[in-house]
Short mmCIF file of N, CA and C in Angstrom, two decimals:
data_model
loop_
_atom_site.label_atom_id
_atom_site.label_comp_id
_atom_site.label_asym_id
_atom_site.label_seq_id
_atom_site.Cartn_x
_atom_site.Cartn_y
_atom_site.Cartn_z
N LEU A 1 48.32 -5.57 14.36
CA LEU A 1 47.93 -4.72 14.87
C LEU A 1 49.08 -4.24 15.79
N VAL A 2 49.84 -3.30 15.31
CA VAL A 2 50.64 -2.83 16.49
C VAL A 2 49.70 -1.54 17.32
N VAL A 3 50.06 -1.21 18.42
CA VAL A 3 49.37 -0.58 19.04
C VAL A 3 50.28 0.32 19.77
N PRO A 4 50.82 1.92 19.41
CA PRO A 4 51.90 2.54 19.80
C PRO A 4 51.74 2.64 21.58
N PRO A 5 52.55 2.96 22.16
CA PRO A 5 52.82 2.70 23.50
C PRO A 5 51.85 4.29 24.31
N GLN A 6 51.48 5.22 24.03
CA GLN A 6 50.51 6.44 24.41
C GLN A 6 49.31 6.21 23.37
N GLY A 7 48.38 7.54 24.37
CA GLY A 7 47.04 7.66 23.60
C GLY A 7 45.88 6.24 23.47
N ASN A 8 44.44 7.09 23.54
CA ASN A 8 43.40 6.23 23.74
C ASN A 8 42.90 6.06 22.15
N TYR A 9 42.31 4.49 21.88
CA TYR A 9 42.35 4.16 20.67
C TYR A 9 41.42 2.87 21.16
N ILE A 10 39.79 2.80 19.76
CA ILE A 10 38.90 2.55 20.36
C ILE A 10 38.90 1.52 18.88
N ILE A 11 38.61 0.61 18.87
CA ILE A 11 39.19 -0.20 18.03
C ILE A 11 37.76 -1.38 17.91
N GLY A 12 37.16 -1.41 16.84
CA GLY A 12 35.59 -2.50 16.51
C GLY A 12 35.33 -2.22 15.01
N TYR A 13 34.25 -2.81 14.95
CA TYR A 13 33.51 -2.79 13.55
C TYR A 13 32.22 -2.17 13.66
N LEU A 14 31.93 -1.40 12.50
CA LEU A 14 30.57 -0.76 12.43
C LEU A 14 29.70 -1.54 11.32
N ASN A 15 28.77 -2.20 11.72
CA ASN A 15 27.76 -3.16 10.77
C ASN A 15 26.48 -2.26 10.41
N VAL A 16 26.42 -1.73 9.16
CA VAL A 16 25.29 -0.74 8.83
C VAL A 16 24.70 -1.46 7.70
N VAL A 17 23.17 -1.66 8.52
CA VAL A 17 22.03 -2.38 7.93
C VAL A 17 21.05 -1.09 7.49
N ASP A 18 20.96 -1.37 5.85
CA ASP A 18 19.63 0.04 5.34
C ASP A 18 18.46 -0.38 6.12
N THR A 19 17.97 0.23 7.46
CA THR A 19 16.33 -0.21 7.04
C THR A 19 15.63 1.17 6.34
N SER A 20 16.27 2.31 5.75
CA SER A 20 15.23 2.84 4.92
C SER A 20 14.69 1.93 3.94
N SER A 21 15.20 0.98 3.23
CA SER A 21 14.25 0.40 1.85
C SER A 21 13.96 -0.33 2.24
N GLN A 22 12.07 -0.35 1.99
CA GLN A 22 11.46 -1.32 2.24
C GLN A 22 10.68 -1.61 1.14
N GLN A 23 9.83 -2.72 0.93
CA GLN A 23 8.63 -2.61 -0.16
C GLN A 23 7.64 -3.78 0.54
N ASP A 24 6.59 -3.55 0.08
CA ASP A 24 5.04 -4.13 0.53
C ASP A 24 4.19 -3.96 -0.80
N GLU A 25 3.27 -5.39 -1.24
CA GLU A 25 2.87 -5.38 -2.55
C GLU A 25 1.28 -6.16 -2.10
N GLU A 26 0.54 -5.69 -2.57
CA GLU A 26 -0.67 -6.18 -2.34
C GLU A 26 -1.54 -6.79 -3.61
N PRO A 27 -1.40 -7.44 -4.39
CA PRO A 27 -1.45 -7.65 -5.74
C PRO A 27 -3.16 -7.79 -6.23
N ASP A 28 -4.14 -8.29 -4.94
CA ASP A 28 -5.32 -8.41 -5.10
C ASP A 28 -6.37 -7.21 -5.51
N ALA A 29 -7.32 -6.96 -6.30
CA ALA A 29 -7.86 -6.13 -6.16
C ALA A 29 -8.51 -5.83 -5.14
N ILE A 30 -8.90 -4.71 -4.91
CA ILE A 30 -9.85 -4.19 -3.28
C ILE A 30 -10.97 -3.36 -4.04
N THR A 31 -12.08 -2.74 -3.68
CA THR A 31 -12.76 -1.81 -3.87
C THR A 31 -13.15 -0.90 -2.97
N SER A 32 -13.63 0.37 -3.33
CA SER A 32 -13.54 1.49 -2.22
C SER A 32 -14.37 2.24 -3.12
N ALA A 33 -15.78 2.98 -2.02
CA ALA A 33 -16.11 3.53 -2.56
C ALA A 33 -16.24 5.02 -1.74
N SER A 34 -15.23 5.25 -0.58
CA SER A 34 -14.69 6.38 0.54
C SER A 34 -14.22 7.60 -0.78
N THR A 35 -14.87 8.49 -0.54
CA THR A 35 -14.72 9.93 -0.94
C THR A 35 -13.28 10.11 -0.47
N SER A 36 -13.34 10.00 1.21
CA SER A 36 -11.94 10.79 1.67
C SER A 36 -10.86 9.20 1.55
N TYR A 37 -9.50 10.00 1.78
CA TYR A 37 -8.35 8.66 1.35
C TYR A 37 -8.44 7.64 2.99
N THR A 38 -8.63 6.50 2.24
CA THR A 38 -8.38 5.75 3.21
C THR A 38 -7.85 4.64 3.24
N ALA A 39 -7.20 3.77 3.90
CA ALA A 39 -6.20 2.45 3.45
C ALA A 39 -7.18 1.51 3.78
N SER A 40 -7.20 0.75 2.85
CA SER A 40 -8.08 -0.80 2.48
C SER A 40 -7.39 -1.79 2.98
N THR A 41 -8.13 -2.65 3.13
CA THR A 41 -7.83 -4.02 3.87
C THR A 41 -7.66 -4.71 2.51
N PRO A 42 -6.60 -5.84 2.74
CA PRO A 42 -5.12 -5.64 3.67
C PRO A 42 -4.71 -4.38 3.31
N VAL A 43 -4.08 -4.06 4.37
CA VAL A 43 -3.34 -2.62 4.48
C VAL A 43 -1.63 -2.98 3.61
N CYS A 44 -1.49 -1.87 2.50
CA CYS A 44 -0.36 -2.06 1.59
C CYS A 44 -0.11 -0.82 2.65
N GLY A 45 1.60 -1.21 2.99
CA GLY A 45 2.07 -0.59 3.84
C GLY A 45 3.36 -0.88 4.44
N VAL A 46 4.55 0.15 4.79
CA VAL A 46 5.74 -0.41 5.25
C VAL A 46 6.29 0.38 6.61
N ALA A 47 7.27 0.04 7.25
CA ALA A 47 7.78 0.39 8.14
C ALA A 47 9.46 0.93 8.00
N PHE A 48 9.76 2.16 8.62
CA PHE A 48 11.19 2.28 8.20
C PHE A 48 12.19 2.96 9.01
N ILE A 49 13.18 2.92 8.90
CA ILE A 49 14.17 3.69 10.23
C ILE A 49 14.57 4.48 8.99
N ALA A 50 14.29 6.23 9.47
CA ALA A 50 14.65 6.89 8.84
C ALA A 50 16.43 7.22 8.65
N PRO A 51 16.90 7.10 7.35
CA PRO A 51 18.41 7.79 7.00
C PRO A 51 19.20 9.08 7.75
N PRO A 52 20.42 8.64 8.30
CA PRO A 52 21.03 9.91 8.89
C PRO A 52 20.79 11.19 7.92
N ASN A 53 20.54 10.68 7.03
CA ASN A 53 20.21 12.50 6.15
C ASN A 53 18.49 12.97 6.75
N GLY A 54 17.98 12.04 6.93
CA GLY A 54 16.33 12.29 7.37
C GLY A 54 15.42 12.31 5.65
N LYS A 55 15.74 11.90 4.68
CA LYS A 55 15.25 12.09 3.93
C LYS A 55 15.06 10.38 3.18
N VAL A 56 13.61 10.18 3.07
CA VAL A 56 13.54 8.95 1.68
C VAL A 56 12.51 9.17 0.97
N TRP A 57 12.54 8.67 -0.61
CA TRP A 57 11.94 8.27 -1.34
C TRP A 57 10.79 7.46 -1.25
N VAL A 58 9.73 7.87 -1.13
CA VAL A 58 8.39 7.28 -1.46
C VAL A 58 7.67 7.07 -2.56
N HIS A 59 7.61 5.16 -2.96
CA HIS A 59 7.31 5.34 -4.83
C HIS A 59 6.25 4.36 -4.20
N TRP A 60 4.96 4.58 -5.06
CA TRP A 60 3.47 3.87 -5.00
C TRP A 60 3.24 3.90 -6.27
N HIS A 61 2.46 3.03 -6.30
CA HIS A 61 1.96 2.48 -7.54
C HIS A 61 0.33 1.86 -7.37
N ALA A 62 -0.76 1.73 -8.35
CA ALA A 62 -2.07 0.98 -8.38
C ALA A 62 -2.38 1.09 -9.78
N GLU A 63 -3.17 0.24 -9.81
CA GLU A 63 -3.82 0.33 -11.05
C GLU A 63 -5.30 0.20 -10.60
N MET A 64 -6.22 1.14 -11.84
CA MET A 64 -7.50 1.89 -10.89
C MET A 64 -8.42 1.67 -12.00
N GLN A 65 -9.64 1.04 -11.83
CA GLN A 65 -10.80 1.44 -12.73
C GLN A 65 -12.12 1.83 -11.30
N ASN A 66 -12.94 2.93 -12.28
CA ASN A 66 -14.23 3.24 -11.91
C ASN A 66 -15.50 2.62 -12.01
N ASP A 67 -16.22 2.03 -11.36
CA ASP A 67 -17.68 1.80 -12.37
C ASP A 67 -18.22 2.87 -12.63
N THR A 68 -17.87 3.83 -12.14
CA THR A 68 -19.12 4.97 -12.80
C THR A 68 -18.22 5.73 -14.26
N ALA A 69 -18.90 5.82 -14.99
CA ALA A 69 -18.15 6.74 -16.13
C ALA A 69 -17.97 8.22 -15.83
N ALA A 70 -16.39 8.65 -15.92
CA ALA A 70 -16.40 10.23 -15.60
C ALA A 70 -16.06 10.51 -14.43
N ALA A 71 -16.19 9.07 -13.40
CA ALA A 71 -15.77 9.45 -11.97
C ALA A 71 -13.82 9.06 -11.72
N PHE A 72 -13.43 9.82 -10.49
CA PHE A 72 -12.41 9.69 -10.43
C PHE A 72 -11.61 8.43 -9.60
N CYS A 73 -10.79 7.74 -9.87
CA CYS A 73 -10.04 6.22 -8.94
C CYS A 73 -8.38 7.69 -8.23
N LEU A 74 -8.23 7.48 -6.89
CA LEU A 74 -7.11 8.09 -6.53
C LEU A 74 -6.32 7.46 -5.75
N ALA A 75 -5.17 7.56 -5.62
CA ALA A 75 -4.53 7.05 -4.87
C ALA A 75 -2.96 8.09 -3.86
N ALA A 76 -2.88 7.04 -3.05
CA ALA A 76 -2.07 8.50 -2.22
C ALA A 76 -1.13 7.85 -1.60
N PHE A 77 -0.51 8.56 -0.12
CA PHE A 77 0.19 8.02 1.11
C PHE A 77 0.46 8.63 1.49
N GLN A 78 0.62 8.36 3.01
CA GLN A 78 0.77 9.22 4.05
C GLN A 78 1.79 8.55 5.24
N VAL A 79 2.47 9.20 5.64
CA VAL A 79 3.76 8.72 6.76
C VAL A 79 3.45 9.41 7.91
N ARG A 80 3.59 8.16 9.13
CA ARG A 80 3.18 8.19 9.85
C ARG A 80 4.78 7.87 11.00
N GLU A 81 4.65 8.36 12.46
CA GLU A 81 5.55 8.19 13.13
C GLU A 81 5.29 6.63 13.79
N GLY A 82 6.34 5.91 14.40
CA GLY A 82 6.46 4.77 14.82
C GLY A 82 6.76 3.50 13.96
N ASP A 83 6.48 2.28 14.25
CA ASP A 83 7.28 1.37 13.10
C ASP A 83 5.62 0.41 13.33
N THR A 84 4.47 0.65 13.69
CA THR A 84 3.45 0.00 13.68
C THR A 84 2.77 0.46 12.38
N VAL A 85 2.43 -0.13 10.99
CA VAL A 85 2.10 0.28 10.08
C VAL A 85 0.54 0.88 10.09
N ASN A 86 0.22 1.88 9.61
CA ASN A 86 -0.90 2.74 9.75
C ASN A 86 -1.27 2.88 11.36
N SER A 87 -0.44 3.27 12.10
CA SER A 87 -0.62 3.31 13.33
C SER A 87 0.49 4.82 13.61
N GLY A 88 -0.05 5.66 14.47
CA GLY A 88 1.10 6.49 15.20
C GLY A 88 0.38 7.84 14.69
N PRO A 89 1.13 8.98 15.42
CA PRO A 89 0.83 10.39 14.84
C PRO A 89 1.28 10.50 13.29
N VAL A 90 0.34 11.65 12.74
CA VAL A 90 0.51 11.59 11.30
C VAL A 90 1.78 12.40 10.85
N PHE A 91 2.90 12.20 10.20
CA PHE A 91 4.01 12.90 9.87
C PHE A 91 3.97 13.82 9.20
N LEU A 92 3.36 12.77 7.76
CA LEU A 92 3.10 13.75 6.14
C LEU A 92 1.28 13.51 6.30
N PRO A 93 0.44 13.90 5.89
CA PRO A 93 -0.88 13.73 5.77
C PRO A 93 -0.53 13.24 3.88
N SER A 94 -1.98 12.70 3.60
CA SER A 94 -2.25 12.81 2.14
C SER A 94 -2.30 13.94 1.54
N SER A 95 -2.29 14.13 0.49
CA SER A 95 -2.31 15.39 -0.22
C SER A 95 -3.00 15.20 -1.67
N GLU A 96 -3.54 15.88 -2.28
CA GLU A 96 -3.88 15.95 -3.68
C GLU A 96 -2.88 16.54 -4.53
N ASN A 97 -1.64 16.88 -3.64
CA ASN A 97 -0.83 17.24 -4.72
C ASN A 97 0.12 16.14 -4.68
N ARG A 98 -0.07 15.16 -4.21
CA ARG A 98 0.64 13.81 -4.23
C ARG A 98 -0.35 12.34 -4.20
N ARG A 99 -0.52 12.41 -5.37
CA ARG A 99 -1.56 11.79 -5.91
C ARG A 99 -1.30 11.10 -7.06
N LEU A 100 -1.96 9.60 -7.16
CA LEU A 100 -2.10 9.32 -8.62
C LEU A 100 -3.63 9.60 -8.88
N THR A 101 -3.82 9.81 -10.28
CA THR A 101 -5.27 9.45 -10.61
C THR A 101 -5.49 8.53 -11.82
N GLN A 102 -6.83 7.99 -12.08
CA GLN A 102 -7.72 7.89 -13.17
C GLN A 102 -8.76 8.17 -13.28
N ARG A 103 -9.30 8.33 -14.69
CA ARG A 103 -10.61 9.15 -14.98
C ARG A 103 -10.79 8.22 -16.25
N GLY A 104 -11.75 7.22 -16.17
CA GLY A 104 -12.36 5.98 -16.94
C GLY A 104 -13.35 7.12 -17.90
N THR A 105 -13.44 6.58 -19.09
CA THR A 105 -14.65 7.60 -19.88
C THR A 105 -15.64 6.45 -19.90
N VAL A 106 -15.48 5.78 -19.73
CA VAL A 106 -16.34 4.45 -19.80
C VAL A 106 -16.50 3.46 -18.40
N ALA A 107 -18.00 3.05 -17.86
CA ALA A 107 -17.54 2.63 -16.56
C ALA A 107 -17.32 1.12 -16.79
N ASN A 108 -16.56 0.54 -15.94
CA ASN A 108 -15.47 -0.49 -15.69
C ASN A 108 -14.61 -0.97 -17.01
N ALA A 109 -14.00 0.09 -17.75
CA ALA A 109 -13.51 -0.12 -18.84
C ALA A 109 -11.98 0.13 -19.07
N ASP A 110 -11.80 0.86 -18.40
CA ASP A 110 -11.18 2.12 -18.53
C ASP A 110 -9.62 1.60 -17.23
N THR A 111 -9.01 0.40 -16.97
CA THR A 111 -8.58 -0.27 -15.89
C THR A 111 -6.83 0.77 -16.36
N GLN A 112 -6.42 1.12 -15.78
CA GLN A 112 -5.27 1.99 -15.87
C GLN A 112 -4.18 1.87 -15.08
N GLY A 113 -2.81 1.73 -14.93
CA GLY A 113 -1.88 1.15 -13.89
C GLY A 113 -1.14 2.91 -13.98
N PHE A 114 -0.67 3.42 -12.75
CA PHE A 114 -0.03 4.46 -12.55
C PHE A 114 0.79 4.40 -11.29
N GLY A 115 2.39 5.27 -11.36
CA GLY A 115 3.25 4.93 -10.43
C GLY A 115 3.96 6.44 -10.35
N SER A 116 4.45 7.09 -8.99
CA SER A 116 5.07 8.27 -9.14
C SER A 116 5.95 7.84 -7.62
N SER A 117 6.67 8.78 -7.52
CA SER A 117 7.72 9.35 -6.62
C SER A 117 7.81 10.29 -5.56
N TYR A 118 8.18 10.21 -4.64
CA TYR A 118 8.07 11.37 -3.94
C TYR A 118 9.16 11.31 -2.80
N LEU A 119 10.07 12.93 -2.63
CA LEU A 119 11.05 12.96 -1.76
C LEU A 119 10.67 13.24 -0.61
N VAL A 120 10.44 12.62 0.49
CA VAL A 120 10.13 13.00 1.90
C VAL A 120 11.65 13.70 2.69
N SER A 121 11.39 14.54 3.36
CA SER A 121 12.74 15.15 4.27
C SER A 121 11.95 15.56 5.27
N GLY A 122 12.72 15.60 6.47
CA GLY A 122 12.84 16.37 7.36
C GLY A 122 12.49 15.40 8.88
N LEU A 123 12.75 13.97 8.06
CA LEU A 123 12.41 12.99 9.26
C LEU A 123 13.71 12.97 10.35
N THR A 124 12.89 12.47 11.32
CA THR A 124 14.23 12.32 12.59
C THR A 124 15.18 11.31 11.94
N PRO A 125 16.85 11.59 12.28
CA PRO A 125 17.38 10.39 12.05
C PRO A 125 17.58 9.45 12.85
N HIS A 126 17.15 8.31 12.36
CA HIS A 126 17.28 7.00 12.68
C HIS A 126 16.00 6.72 13.96
N ALA A 127 15.24 7.44 13.43
CA ALA A 127 13.74 7.40 14.25
C ALA A 127 12.67 6.49 13.07
N SER A 128 11.54 5.97 14.27
CA SER A 128 10.96 4.93 13.02
C SER A 128 9.84 5.36 12.80
N TYR A 129 9.37 5.15 11.32
CA TYR A 129 8.12 5.45 10.37
C TYR A 129 7.55 4.85 9.94
N ASN A 130 5.98 5.13 9.44
CA ASN A 130 5.96 4.00 8.68
C ASN A 130 4.52 4.72 7.35
N VAL A 131 4.83 4.20 6.14
CA VAL A 131 4.00 4.92 5.13
C VAL A 131 2.95 4.03 4.54
N VAL A 132 2.11 4.37 4.30
CA VAL A 132 0.40 3.30 3.71
C VAL A 132 0.08 3.94 2.48
N HIS A 133 0.17 3.12 1.82
CA HIS A 133 -0.84 3.14 0.82
C HIS A 133 -2.50 4.08 0.98
N LEU A 134 -2.77 4.78 0.25
CA LEU A 134 -4.81 5.15 0.44
C LEU A 134 -5.30 5.09 -0.76
N VAL A 135 -6.41 4.79 -0.42
CA VAL A 135 -7.22 5.23 -1.88
C VAL A 135 -8.41 5.96 -1.35
N ARG A 136 -9.39 6.50 -2.92
CA ARG A 136 -10.52 7.31 -2.47
C ARG A 136 -10.99 7.46 -4.11
N VAL A 137 -12.07 7.97 -4.08
CA VAL A 137 -12.54 7.63 -5.50
C VAL A 137 -13.47 9.41 -5.43
N THR A 138 -13.94 9.73 -6.32
CA THR A 138 -14.96 11.19 -6.11
C THR A 138 -16.02 10.77 -6.28
N ALA A 139 -16.30 9.18 -7.11
CA ALA A 139 -18.05 8.89 -6.88
C ALA A 139 -18.12 7.47 -7.42
N GLY A 140 -19.05 6.93 -7.34
CA GLY A 140 -18.72 5.45 -7.70
C GLY A 140 -17.99 4.45 -6.85
N MET A 141 -18.21 3.00 -7.56
CA MET A 141 -17.20 2.39 -6.63
C MET A 141 -15.70 2.25 -7.73
N GLY A 142 -14.66 2.16 -6.75
CA GLY A 142 -12.98 2.22 -7.70
C GLY A 142 -12.79 0.89 -7.46
N GLN A 143 -11.79 0.19 -8.03
CA GLN A 143 -11.55 -0.87 -7.77
C GLN A 143 -10.27 -0.87 -8.15
N PHE A 144 -8.78 -1.39 -7.12
CA PHE A 144 -7.65 -0.83 -6.80
C PHE A 144 -7.10 -2.12 -6.68
N ALA A 145 -5.85 -2.34 -7.74
CA ALA A 145 -5.06 -3.57 -8.14
C ALA A 145 -4.02 -3.25 -8.20
N SER A 146 -2.92 -4.52 -7.71
CA SER A 146 -1.38 -4.24 -8.03
C SER A 146 -0.97 -3.41 -7.05
N ARG A 147 -1.62 -2.80 -6.15
CA ARG A 147 -1.06 -1.86 -4.99
C ARG A 147 0.29 -2.23 -4.32
N ARG A 148 1.43 -0.93 -4.70
CA ARG A 148 2.64 -1.50 -4.18
C ARG A 148 3.21 -0.41 -3.88
N ILE A 149 4.12 -0.08 -2.50
CA ILE A 149 4.33 0.79 -1.82
C ILE A 149 6.00 0.77 -1.51
N GLY A 150 7.05 1.65 -1.33
CA GLY A 150 8.21 1.38 -0.94
C GLY A 150 8.81 2.65 -0.41
N THR A 151 9.85 2.31 -0.07
CA THR A 151 10.74 3.56 0.63
C THR A 151 12.41 2.89 0.20
N ALA A 152 13.37 4.30 0.08
CA ALA A 152 14.65 4.07 -0.28
C ALA A 152 15.41 5.74 0.33
N PRO A 153 16.44 5.23 0.50
CA PRO A 153 17.39 6.34 0.90
C PRO A 153 17.64 7.31 0.10
N ASP A 154 17.38 8.63 0.17
CA ASP A 154 18.35 9.68 -0.45
C ASP A 154 19.62 9.78 -1.40
#
């Protein structure tokens, strides 16, 4: 390396680590009779650092069935501020417009798996967030298996 005699120079290395890509999977089935979105135990979620553009894709999946014919099972997510999963102020609440839906015609007979993706924007670059998988039913007892959630930068 030859440095000219005049001027200011900064020489160094930049180590970039992508912490916006994270994934969690809870393969064991859980049940819920809640008619409001709730995180179940064990919690399925991940903490991530927002990328410089403030956008991440959230990908989520669940296999669902209900013990009541014609009742719905739903799975959604919410994004919270901070690096502790299922804690901190809600940045993006769950929504009926961002959900997975299963409706069986026969009780305990129509297990179906679904997945979807949603682009979350407006995140503060380099700030900590967490995303958590939520479930609910319209009636009866829902069973939720193979719950997965992940994030990836846009």
